[in-house]
Tab-separated table of C-alpha atoms in Angstrom:
chain	number	residue	atom	x	y	z
A	1	MET	CA	119.424	107.590	37.579
A	2	LYS	CA	119.646	110.006	40.780
A	3	ILE	CA	116.687	112.028	41.556
A	4	LEU	CA	117.074	115.543	43.074
A	5	ILE	CA	113.748	116.906	44.389
A	6	THR	CA	113.044	120.056	46.380
A	7	SER	CA	110.150	120.721	48.447
A	8	GLY	CA	108.545	123.123	51.146
A	9	GLY	CA	108.717	127.115	51.355
A	10	THR	CA	111.835	128.736	52.242
A	11	THR	CA	112.216	131.538	55.065
A	12	GLU	CA	113.796	134.727	54.847
A	13	LYS	CA	114.180	136.668	58.423
A	14	ILE	CA	113.274	140.134	59.041
A	15	ASP	CA	115.114	139.874	62.599
A	16	SER	CA	115.751	137.403	65.098
A	17	VAL	CA	112.110	137.114	66.260
A	18	ARG	CA	110.137	137.643	62.848
A	19	SER	CA	110.582	136.484	59.217
A	20	ILE	CA	108.598	135.954	55.838
A	21	THR	CA	107.567	132.522	54.782
A	22	ASN	CA	106.367	131.140	51.734
A	23	HIS	CA	103.769	128.627	52.501
A	24	SER	CA	103.931	125.036	50.933
A	25	THR	CA	103.446	121.745	52.950
A	26	GLY	CA	105.733	119.633	50.991
A	27	ARG	CA	103.116	117.414	50.453
A	28	LEU	CA	103.420	117.042	46.867
A	29	GLY	CA	107.075	116.671	46.967
A	30	LYS	CA	106.804	114.055	49.300
A	31	MET	CA	104.683	112.176	47.149
A	32	ILE	CA	106.892	112.264	44.140
A	33	ALA	CA	109.930	111.395	46.344
A	34	GLU	CA	108.139	108.342	47.807
A	35	THR	CA	107.065	107.230	44.012
A	36	PHE	CA	110.612	107.229	42.834
A	37	LEU	CA	111.522	105.465	45.955
A	38	GLU	CA	109.026	102.712	45.160
A	39	LYS	CA	110.278	102.265	41.751
A	40	GLY	CA	113.839	101.767	43.247
A	41	PHE	CA	115.655	105.133	42.514
A	42	ASP	CA	118.086	106.864	44.824
A	43	VAL	CA	116.341	110.133	46.091
A	44	THR	CA	117.792	113.233	47.559
A	45	LEU	CA	115.212	115.615	48.945
A	46	VAL	CA	116.291	119.243	49.730
A	47	THR	CA	113.514	120.436	52.037
A	48	THR	CA	112.706	122.702	55.192
A	49	ALA	CA	111.950	122.062	58.639
A	50	ALA	CA	108.350	122.218	58.425
A	51	ALA	CA	107.530	120.472	55.343
A	52	LEU	CA	106.094	116.914	55.342
A	53	LYS	CA	108.967	114.359	54.714
A	54	PRO	CA	108.794	110.828	53.517
A	55	GLN	CA	109.790	107.918	56.075
A	56	GLN	CA	113.634	107.146	56.411
A	57	HIS	CA	114.640	104.889	53.738
A	58	GLU	CA	117.994	103.630	52.390
A	59	HIS	CA	117.689	105.202	49.276
A	60	LEU	CA	116.779	108.366	50.603
A	61	ALA	CA	118.908	111.265	51.353
A	62	ILE	CA	117.530	114.305	53.146
A	63	TYR	CA	118.899	118.115	53.459
A	64	GLN	CA	117.264	120.654	55.440
A	65	VAL	CA	117.672	124.661	54.082
A	66	THR	CA	115.963	127.686	55.550
A	67	THR	CA	116.835	130.606	53.124
A	68	VAL	CA	117.168	131.109	49.478
A	69	ALA	CA	120.797	131.787	50.321
A	70	SER	CA	121.222	128.370	51.910
A	71	LEU	CA	118.889	126.584	49.025
A	72	ALA	CA	121.444	127.701	46.622
A	73	GLU	CA	124.517	126.619	48.600
A	74	THR	CA	123.220	123.274	48.975
A	75	LEU	CA	121.444	122.807	45.503
A	76	GLU	CA	124.542	123.828	43.550
A	77	PRO	CA	126.845	120.661	44.109
A	78	LEU	CA	123.756	118.655	44.108
A	79	VAL	CA	122.660	119.814	40.818
A	80	LYS	CA	125.762	118.761	39.405
A	81	SER	CA	125.859	115.188	41.068
A	82	HIS	CA	122.081	114.417	39.843
A	83	ASP	CA	120.564	113.280	36.658
A	84	VAL	CA	116.995	115.118	37.316
A	85	LEU	CA	115.908	117.931	39.319
A	86	ILE	CA	112.211	118.035	40.165
A	87	HIS	CA	112.157	121.606	41.896
A	88	SER	CA	108.708	121.825	43.759
A	89	MET	CA	109.932	124.151	46.486
A	90	ALA	CA	108.389	127.447	47.008
A	91	VAL	CA	111.411	129.746	47.095
A	92	SER	CA	110.945	133.218	48.471
A	93	ASP	CA	110.917	136.015	45.887
A	94	TYR	CA	112.300	138.734	47.903
A	95	THR	CA	114.399	138.940	50.952
A	96	PRO	CA	114.174	141.645	53.748
A	97	VAL	CA	116.684	144.680	53.333
A	98	TYR	CA	115.745	147.341	56.071
A	99	MET	CA	112.734	147.948	58.319
A	100	THR	CA	111.862	150.918	60.006
A	101	ASP	CA	109.040	153.276	60.699
A	102	LEU	CA	107.274	155.259	58.803
A	103	ASP	CA	108.223	158.544	60.070
A	104	SER	CA	111.672	158.049	59.105
A	105	VAL	CA	110.757	156.935	55.599
A	106	LYS	CA	108.769	160.237	55.596
A	107	GLU	CA	111.786	161.945	56.641
A	108	VAL	CA	114.471	161.037	53.702
A	109	SER	CA	114.373	162.808	50.359
A	110	ASP	CA	115.709	159.734	48.264
A	111	LEU	CA	113.930	156.196	49.183
A	112	ASP	CA	117.158	154.489	47.570
A	113	SER	CA	119.267	155.574	50.400
A	114	LEU	CA	117.141	152.971	52.928
A	115	LEU	CA	118.168	150.375	50.442
A	116	THR	CA	121.640	150.228	51.788
A	117	LYS	CA	120.808	150.139	55.281
A	118	THR	CA	120.519	147.415	57.620
A	119	ASN	CA	119.075	146.825	60.929
A	120	THR	CA	121.578	146.973	63.357
A	121	GLU	CA	119.072	146.078	66.411
A	122	SER	CA	118.601	142.306	67.234
A	123	LYS	CA	114.607	142.909	67.505
A	124	ILE	CA	113.267	145.781	65.674
A	125	SER	CA	111.214	147.886	67.995
A	126	SER	CA	107.663	147.938	68.076
A	127	GLN	CA	106.752	151.275	69.104
A	128	SER	CA	105.350	153.298	66.382
A	129	ASP	CA	101.855	152.478	64.521
A	130	TYR	CA	103.563	151.552	61.015
A	131	GLN	CA	106.578	150.272	59.921
A	132	VAL	CA	107.739	150.024	56.337
A	133	LEU	CA	109.602	147.035	55.217
A	134	PHE	CA	112.115	147.134	52.267
A	135	LEU	CA	112.434	144.015	50.048
A	136	LYS	CA	114.871	143.074	47.434
A	137	LYS	CA	114.555	140.366	44.741
A	138	THR	CA	116.302	137.069	45.414
A	139	PRO	CA	118.407	135.402	42.437
A	140	LYS	CA	116.217	133.016	40.678
A	141	LEU	CA	117.480	129.675	41.111
A	142	ILE	CA	115.877	127.771	38.520
A	143	SER	CA	117.674	129.666	36.091
A	144	LEU	CA	120.800	128.770	37.118
A	145	VAL	CA	120.263	124.973	37.166
A	146	LYS	CA	121.257	124.286	33.513
A	147	LYS	CA	124.058	126.423	34.027
A	148	TRP	CA	125.382	124.554	36.831
A	149	ASN	CA	124.622	121.232	35.119
A	150	PRO	CA	123.469	121.440	31.387
A	151	ALA	CA	122.815	117.797	31.148
A	152	ILE	CA	120.243	117.643	34.111
A	153	THR	CA	116.578	117.285	33.247
A	154	LEU	CA	114.845	119.987	34.919
A	155	ILE	CA	111.230	119.933	35.811
A	156	GLY	CA	110.147	123.322	37.433
A	157	PHE	CA	106.955	124.272	39.366
A	158	LYS	CA	104.679	127.426	38.649
A	159	LEU	CA	102.235	128.360	41.119
A	160	LEU	CA	99.665	131.214	40.418
A	161	VAL	CA	96.441	132.121	42.172
A	162	ASN	CA	93.037	132.982	40.666
A	163	VAL	CA	94.096	133.151	37.113
A	164	GLU	CA	92.518	131.957	33.686
A	165	LYS	CA	93.864	128.908	32.325
A	166	GLU	CA	95.559	130.598	29.225
A	167	GLN	CA	97.604	133.052	31.704
A	168	LEU	CA	98.626	129.878	33.547
A	169	LEU	CA	99.744	127.972	30.728
A	170	SER	CA	101.455	130.975	28.970
A	171	VAL	CA	103.514	131.512	32.093
A	172	ALA	CA	104.396	128.080	32.043
A	173	LYS	CA	105.509	127.903	28.676
A	174	GLU	CA	107.683	131.248	29.359
A	175	SER	CA	109.294	129.596	32.269
A	176	LEU	CA	109.969	126.487	30.423
A	177	LEU	CA	111.806	128.245	27.663
A	178	LYS	CA	113.678	130.876	30.042
A	179	ASN	CA	115.029	128.063	32.283
A	180	GLU	CA	115.685	125.187	29.419
A	181	ALA	CA	113.137	122.845	31.454
A	182	ALA	CA	111.981	119.947	30.173
A	183	TYR	CA	108.580	120.143	31.919
A	184	ILE	CA	106.687	122.864	34.184
A	185	LEU	CA	103.855	122.012	36.298
A	186	ALA	CA	101.726	124.698	36.322
A	187	ASN	CA	98.896	124.847	39.180
A	188	ASP	CA	96.526	127.508	40.656
A	189	LEU	CA	96.541	127.667	44.490
A	190	SER	CA	92.706	128.191	43.735
A	191	GLN	CA	92.391	124.898	42.689
A	192	ILE	CA	94.316	122.752	45.422
A	193	ASN	CA	92.678	121.460	48.499
A	194	GLU	CA	92.501	118.398	50.409
A	195	GLN	CA	90.857	116.179	48.014
A	196	GLN	CA	92.234	117.792	44.613
A	197	HIS	CA	95.237	119.223	43.441
A	198	HIS	CA	94.628	120.714	39.753
A	199	ALA	CA	97.606	121.106	37.324
A	200	TYR	CA	98.803	120.897	34.072
A	201	LEU	CA	102.091	119.151	33.101
A	202	VAL	CA	103.464	121.445	30.332
A	203	SER	CA	106.362	120.526	27.840
A	204	SER	CA	107.035	122.155	24.692
A	205	ASP	CA	105.098	119.843	22.644
A	206	ASP	CA	102.460	118.876	25.271
A	207	CYS	CA	100.203	119.805	28.093
A	208	ILE	CA	98.326	117.280	30.239
A	209	GLU	CA	95.711	117.666	32.942
A	210	LEU	CA	96.141	116.227	36.393
A	211	LYS	CA	93.603	116.366	38.915
A	212	THR	CA	95.377	114.788	42.197
A	213	LYS	CA	99.000	114.905	43.780
A	214	ALA	CA	98.936	110.962	43.153
A	215	GLU	CA	98.208	111.779	39.295
A	216	ILE	CA	101.146	114.376	39.250
A	217	ALA	CA	103.622	112.147	41.170
A	218	LYS	CA	102.717	109.034	38.608
A	219	LEU	CA	102.934	111.152	35.421
A	220	ILE	CA	106.389	113.083	36.468
A	221	CYS	CA	107.695	109.667	37.678
A	222	ARG	CA	106.812	107.989	34.284
A	223	LYS	CA	107.774	111.023	32.012
A	224	ILE	CA	111.284	110.733	33.704
A	225	ILE	CA	111.596	106.732	33.507
A	226	ASP	CA	110.221	106.568	29.965
A	227	ASN	CA	111.576	109.601	28.762
A	228	ASP	CA	108.580	109.597	26.410
B	1	MET	CA	91.071	126.431	89.127
B	2	LYS	CA	90.755	126.773	85.258
B	3	ILE	CA	94.423	127.263	83.528
B	4	LEU	CA	94.470	129.116	80.162
B	5	ILE	CA	97.822	128.685	78.434
B	6	THR	CA	98.816	130.332	74.927
B	7	SER	CA	101.930	129.021	73.132
B	8	GLY	CA	103.407	129.001	69.408
B	9	GLY	CA	103.795	132.028	67.247
B	10	THR	CA	100.982	134.093	65.142
B	11	THR	CA	101.236	134.406	61.491
B	12	GLU	CA	99.942	137.277	59.647
B	13	LYS	CA	99.213	136.962	55.592
B	14	ILE	CA	101.061	139.346	52.826
B	15	ASP	CA	99.240	137.607	50.191
B	16	SER	CA	98.085	133.991	49.606
B	17	VAL	CA	101.514	132.779	49.407
B	18	ARG	CA	103.490	134.611	51.809
B	19	SER	CA	103.214	135.438	55.356
B	20	ILE	CA	105.035	137.040	58.353
B	21	THR	CA	105.725	134.719	60.978
B	22	ASN	CA	106.804	135.149	64.728
B	23	HIS	CA	108.916	132.416	65.760
B	24	SER	CA	108.015	130.010	68.882
B	25	THR	CA	108.186	126.310	68.466
B	26	GLY	CA	105.521	126.103	71.670
B	27	ARG	CA	108.186	124.184	73.620
B	28	LEU	CA	107.860	126.124	76.870
B	29	GLY	CA	104.161	126.472	76.567
B	30	LYS	CA	103.833	122.642	75.919
B	31	MET	CA	105.930	121.866	79.297
B	32	ILE	CA	103.742	124.499	81.354
B	33	ALA	CA	100.622	122.884	79.985
B	34	GLU	CA	102.021	119.205	80.960
B	35	THR	CA	103.160	120.435	84.463
B	36	PHE	CA	99.541	121.796	85.215
B	37	LEU	CA	97.981	118.460	83.544
B	38	GLU	CA	100.518	116.732	85.981
B	39	LYS	CA	99.136	118.293	88.863
B	40	GLY	CA	95.675	117.168	87.943
B	41	PHE	CA	94.413	120.751	86.467
B	42	ASP	CA	91.894	121.407	83.669
B	43	VAL	CA	94.254	123.178	80.889
B	44	THR	CA	93.172	124.867	77.541
B	45	LEU	CA	95.995	125.459	75.370
B	46	VAL	CA	95.525	128.206	72.774
B	47	THR	CA	98.372	127.332	70.063
B	48	THR	CA	98.989	127.440	66.024
B	49	ALA	CA	99.443	124.467	63.753
B	50	ALA	CA	103.424	124.407	63.719
B	51	ALA	CA	103.776	124.468	67.516
B	52	LEU	CA	104.805	121.632	69.586
B	53	LYS	CA	101.626	120.230	71.664
B	54	PRO	CA	100.980	117.955	74.586
B	55	GLN	CA	99.936	114.286	74.202
B	56	GLN	CA	96.136	113.910	74.192
B	57	HIS	CA	94.637	114.314	77.727
B	58	GLU	CA	91.503	114.156	79.120
B	59	HIS	CA	91.877	117.487	81.157
B	60	LEU	CA	93.243	119.321	78.135
B	61	ALA	CA	91.585	121.016	75.471
B	62	ILE	CA	93.106	122.745	72.502
B	63	TYR	CA	92.357	125.490	70.076
B	64	GLN	CA	94.248	126.313	67.373
B	65	VAL	CA	94.689	130.110	65.960
B	66	THR	CA	96.768	131.390	63.170
B	67	THR	CA	96.359	135.721	62.950
B	68	VAL	CA	96.343	137.830	65.893
B	69	ALA	CA	92.421	138.810	64.774
B	70	SER	CA	91.735	134.520	65.234
B	71	LEU	CA	93.635	134.909	68.544
B	72	ALA	CA	91.418	137.739	69.753
B	73	GLU	CA	88.361	136.138	68.772
B	74	THR	CA	89.404	132.852	70.457
B	75	LEU	CA	90.847	134.402	73.303
B	76	GLU	CA	88.023	136.803	74.822
B	77	PRO	CA	85.525	133.853	75.851
B	78	LEU	CA	88.005	131.735	77.054
B	79	VAL	CA	89.581	134.643	79.346
B	80	LYS	CA	86.302	135.223	80.937
B	81	SER	CA	85.893	131.413	81.909
B	82	HIS	CA	89.309	130.626	83.051
B	83	ASP	CA	91.029	131.679	86.404
B	84	VAL	CA	94.711	131.885	85.169
B	85	LEU	CA	96.277	132.967	81.769
B	86	ILE	CA	99.386	132.149	80.803
B	87	HIS	CA	100.265	134.157	77.908
B	88	SER	CA	103.431	132.643	76.097
B	89	MET	CA	102.550	132.971	72.626
B	90	ALA	CA	104.820	135.081	70.406
B	91	VAL	CA	102.167	137.640	68.885
B	92	SER	CA	102.949	139.417	65.856
B	93	ASP	CA	103.339	142.985	66.508
B	94	TYR	CA	102.626	143.954	63.082
B	95	THR	CA	100.290	142.931	60.373
B	96	PRO	CA	100.790	143.526	56.613
B	97	VAL	CA	98.740	146.576	54.838
B	98	TYR	CA	99.973	147.053	51.443
B	99	MET	CA	102.882	146.010	49.433
B	100	THR	CA	103.983	147.562	46.276
B	101	ASP	CA	106.848	148.199	44.234
B	102	LEU	CA	109.648	150.345	45.208
B	103	ASP	CA	108.982	152.862	42.032
B	104	SER	CA	105.122	153.088	42.742
B	105	VAL	CA	106.166	154.162	46.297
B	106	LYS	CA	108.499	157.011	45.107
B	107	GLU	CA	105.714	158.110	42.900
B	108	VAL	CA	103.361	159.039	45.842
B	109	SER	CA	103.753	162.630	47.281
B	110	ASP	CA	102.218	161.264	50.652
B	111	LEU	CA	103.089	157.901	51.745
B	112	ASP	CA	100.023	157.853	54.008
B	113	SER	CA	97.667	157.650	51.237
B	114	LEU	CA	99.382	153.937	50.455
B	115	LEU	CA	98.255	152.867	54.160
B	116	THR	CA	94.681	152.857	53.266
B	117	LYS	CA	95.490	150.751	49.927
B	118	THR	CA	95.105	146.818	49.894
B	119	ASN	CA	96.515	144.562	47.510
B	120	THR	CA	93.403	143.467	45.177
B	121	GLU	CA	95.659	140.782	43.525
B	122	SER	CA	96.036	137.036	44.855
B	123	LYS	CA	99.574	136.793	44.639
B	124	ILE	CA	101.569	140.182	44.386
B	125	SER	CA	103.863	140.360	41.334
B	126	SER	CA	107.534	139.485	41.695
B	127	GLN	CA	109.025	141.581	38.712
B	128	SER	CA	110.377	144.444	40.082
B	129	ASP	CA	113.654	144.384	42.048
B	130	TYR	CA	112.569	146.309	45.296
B	131	GLN	CA	109.232	145.724	46.840
B	132	VAL	CA	107.940	147.726	50.103
B	133	LEU	CA	105.528	146.432	52.636
B	134	PHE	CA	103.383	148.802	54.811
B	135	LEU	CA	102.687	147.219	57.857
B	136	LYS	CA	100.214	148.625	60.857
B	137	LYS	CA	100.407	147.677	64.825
B	138	THR	CA	97.886	144.877	65.806
B	139	PRO	CA	96.169	145.527	69.177
B	140	LYS	CA	98.050	144.579	72.218
B	141	LEU	CA	96.018	141.656	73.423
B	142	ILE	CA	97.558	141.508	76.507
B	143	SER	CA	96.365	144.936	77.747
B	144	LEU	CA	92.843	143.834	77.317
B	145	VAL	CA	93.021	140.360	79.468
B	146	LYS	CA	92.097	142.238	82.587
B	147	LYS	CA	89.381	144.081	81.092
B	148	TRP	CA	87.742	140.799	79.729
B	149	ASN	CA	88.085	139.277	83.163
B	150	PRO	CA	89.436	141.461	85.993
B	151	ALA	CA	89.444	138.278	88.287
B	152	ILE	CA	91.906	136.365	86.195
B	153	THR	CA	95.844	135.898	87.327
B	154	LEU	CA	97.614	136.967	84.400
B	155	ILE	CA	101.358	135.904	83.864
B	156	GLY	CA	102.773	137.690	80.898
B	157	PHE	CA	106.191	137.025	78.614
B	158	LYS	CA	108.508	139.340	77.684
B	159	LEU	CA	111.229	138.209	74.979
B	160	LEU	CA	114.029	140.617	74.062
B	161	VAL	CA	117.169	140.120	72.170
B	162	ASN	CA	120.838	141.042	73.254
B	163	VAL	CA	119.961	143.409	75.960
B	164	GLU	CA	121.500	144.125	79.303
B	165	LYS	CA	119.739	142.480	82.474
B	166	GLU	CA	118.626	145.772	83.625
B	167	GLN	CA	116.932	146.715	80.517
B	168	LEU	CA	115.288	143.539	80.381
B	169	LEU	CA	113.874	143.930	84.103
B	170	SER	CA	112.731	147.488	83.302
B	171	VAL	CA	111.056	146.700	80.333
B	172	ALA	CA	109.451	143.525	82.105
B	173	LYS	CA	107.963	145.720	85.216
B	174	GLU	CA	106.768	148.405	82.798
B	175	SER	CA	104.480	145.476	81.122
B	176	LEU	CA	103.794	144.141	84.954
B	177	LEU	CA	102.221	147.244	85.398
B	178	LYS	CA	100.706	148.620	82.395
B	179	ASN	CA	98.912	145.252	81.921
B	180	GLU	CA	98.083	144.384	85.775
B	181	ALA	CA	99.999	140.964	85.247
B	182	ALA	CA	100.923	139.106	88.530
B	183	TYR	CA	104.079	138.027	87.202
B	184	ILE	CA	105.931	138.754	83.644
B	185	LEU	CA	108.620	136.147	82.569
B	186	ALA	CA	111.318	138.154	81.110
B	187	ASN	CA	113.655	136.298	78.737
B	188	ASP	CA	116.218	137.192	76.127
B	189	LEU	CA	116.447	135.123	72.959
B	190	SER	CA	120.226	135.068	73.074
B	191	GLN	CA	120.420	133.248	76.159
B	192	ILE	CA	117.870	130.325	75.133
B	193	ASN	CA	118.940	127.141	73.169
B	194	GLU	CA	118.637	123.435	73.466
B	195	GLN	CA	119.953	123.061	76.950
B	196	GLN	CA	119.167	126.337	78.665
B	197	HIS	CA	116.406	128.786	78.912
B	198	HIS	CA	117.664	131.642	81.392
B	199	ALA	CA	114.689	133.785	82.543
B	200	TYR	CA	113.332	136.041	85.259
B	201	LEU	CA	110.294	135.783	86.700
B	202	VAL	CA	109.363	139.286	87.711
B	203	SER	CA	106.532	140.216	90.110
B	204	SER	CA	105.907	143.607	91.840
B	205	ASP	CA	108.068	142.470	94.938
B	206	ASP	CA	110.390	139.850	93.619
B	207	CYS	CA	112.433	138.496	90.652
B	208	ILE	CA	113.542	134.866	90.485
B	209	GLU	CA	116.211	133.874	88.259
B	210	LEU	CA	115.614	130.516	86.391
B	211	LYS	CA	117.985	128.364	83.944
B	212	THR	CA	115.565	126.022	82.209
B	213	LYS	CA	112.384	125.469	80.543
B	214	ALA	CA	111.610	122.801	83.283
B	215	GLU	CA	112.443	125.013	86.068
B	216	ILE	CA	110.280	127.899	84.474
B	217	ALA	CA	107.425	125.683	84.234
B	218	LYS	CA	107.755	124.418	87.769
B	219	LEU	CA	107.985	127.510	89.318
B	220	ILE	CA	105.457	129.110	87.212
B	221	CYS	CA	102.941	126.171	88.532
B	222	ARG	CA	104.065	126.655	92.041
B	223	LYS	CA	103.189	130.025	92.263
B	224	ILE	CA	99.972	129.732	90.699
B	225	ILE	CA	99.031	126.787	93.114
B	226	ASP	CA	100.458	128.265	96.287
B	227	ASN	CA	99.720	131.772	95.359
B	228	ASP	CA	102.598	132.779	97.272
């Protein structure tokens, strides 16, 4: 059984010196990878330059990506050649389209006309007091995983911030169905810190509460191995 | 003589999971710090979590910052207690004010009304196809340095991308005058890679061309020591 894991957070460029990053230390993905390596599995980790990574290991292959586009390109062939995908990466929802100063935005009669523009300058000028950045939605890669490989076991991750348990679980269940995932690891950023990582592993018939990264890594590994 | 160096790039939050970062590895600042440490100077390095840092050293103090605001707070007392500031950090020009979906922007009659809004949600929703992010200019900290400490020797950095030499030097001279700097290190991102770091050290009466990070670090150190 070949295990594919994503970790870290993608980065989308605004121009050649600025970009938008989705935060993720990669710590949980690293721990999940290590847990599978300890059990003797072959692990492929798709991650980012800034993310924490496991030490070199003969059964570990690491691929580095930056943007959502590079993630998609790297992930598609890997999804087709693996049995399990544990998709813990924080993937950017939006990517920059065009940035300009506020006065230029005020001058246009139709805002949609700015959505087809691109910045030709390498570094956007920093003269004006206000800038406006237009962003467009990125493709939801998690929704493509079962299309790329219908046989793969998919474990998705859902991170919300400061929500009630009911909302968190409801969003997780929705993602479970929509993406045909076996499990969704649902967590709330306000309940994650150095000591704890509060989360729920949600499946169609179960919901298990977890309190630390080590517990999460162990349970995901056991669920995959036992197929229970 | 106490040397203060900044390195790395600041990060401004959009919400609790996304932020805008100015890229900088911190490699040049690290090398400048090491060059001064080798000569026996006391060095204070103000840098970021992601930046490369020198090894621990009895004459090195490191402060970590994230945003422009935290940089300002950290820098002001340090500028007052040091003799030289080498300000190589990539400081964010803009910081997010408010992010909302494109349709909401279209509905307002006066765009200025959005500049006083703030996002109350912890994680901005990713439902709509387009989002619009309003950003405002951050204070230019380099212009405050000589106000904080008129006696400090200031070395500023100017990074442009893909410009002619004349434009680069003209922008550097402008910065030299405006910020009362002793030198501006002017460089072009398109001429920086693993092997080379093409730059000009610009003063009121001189302009020296440099080709590597090591050359830059050595020359800045010599200029400060010799005061030549």
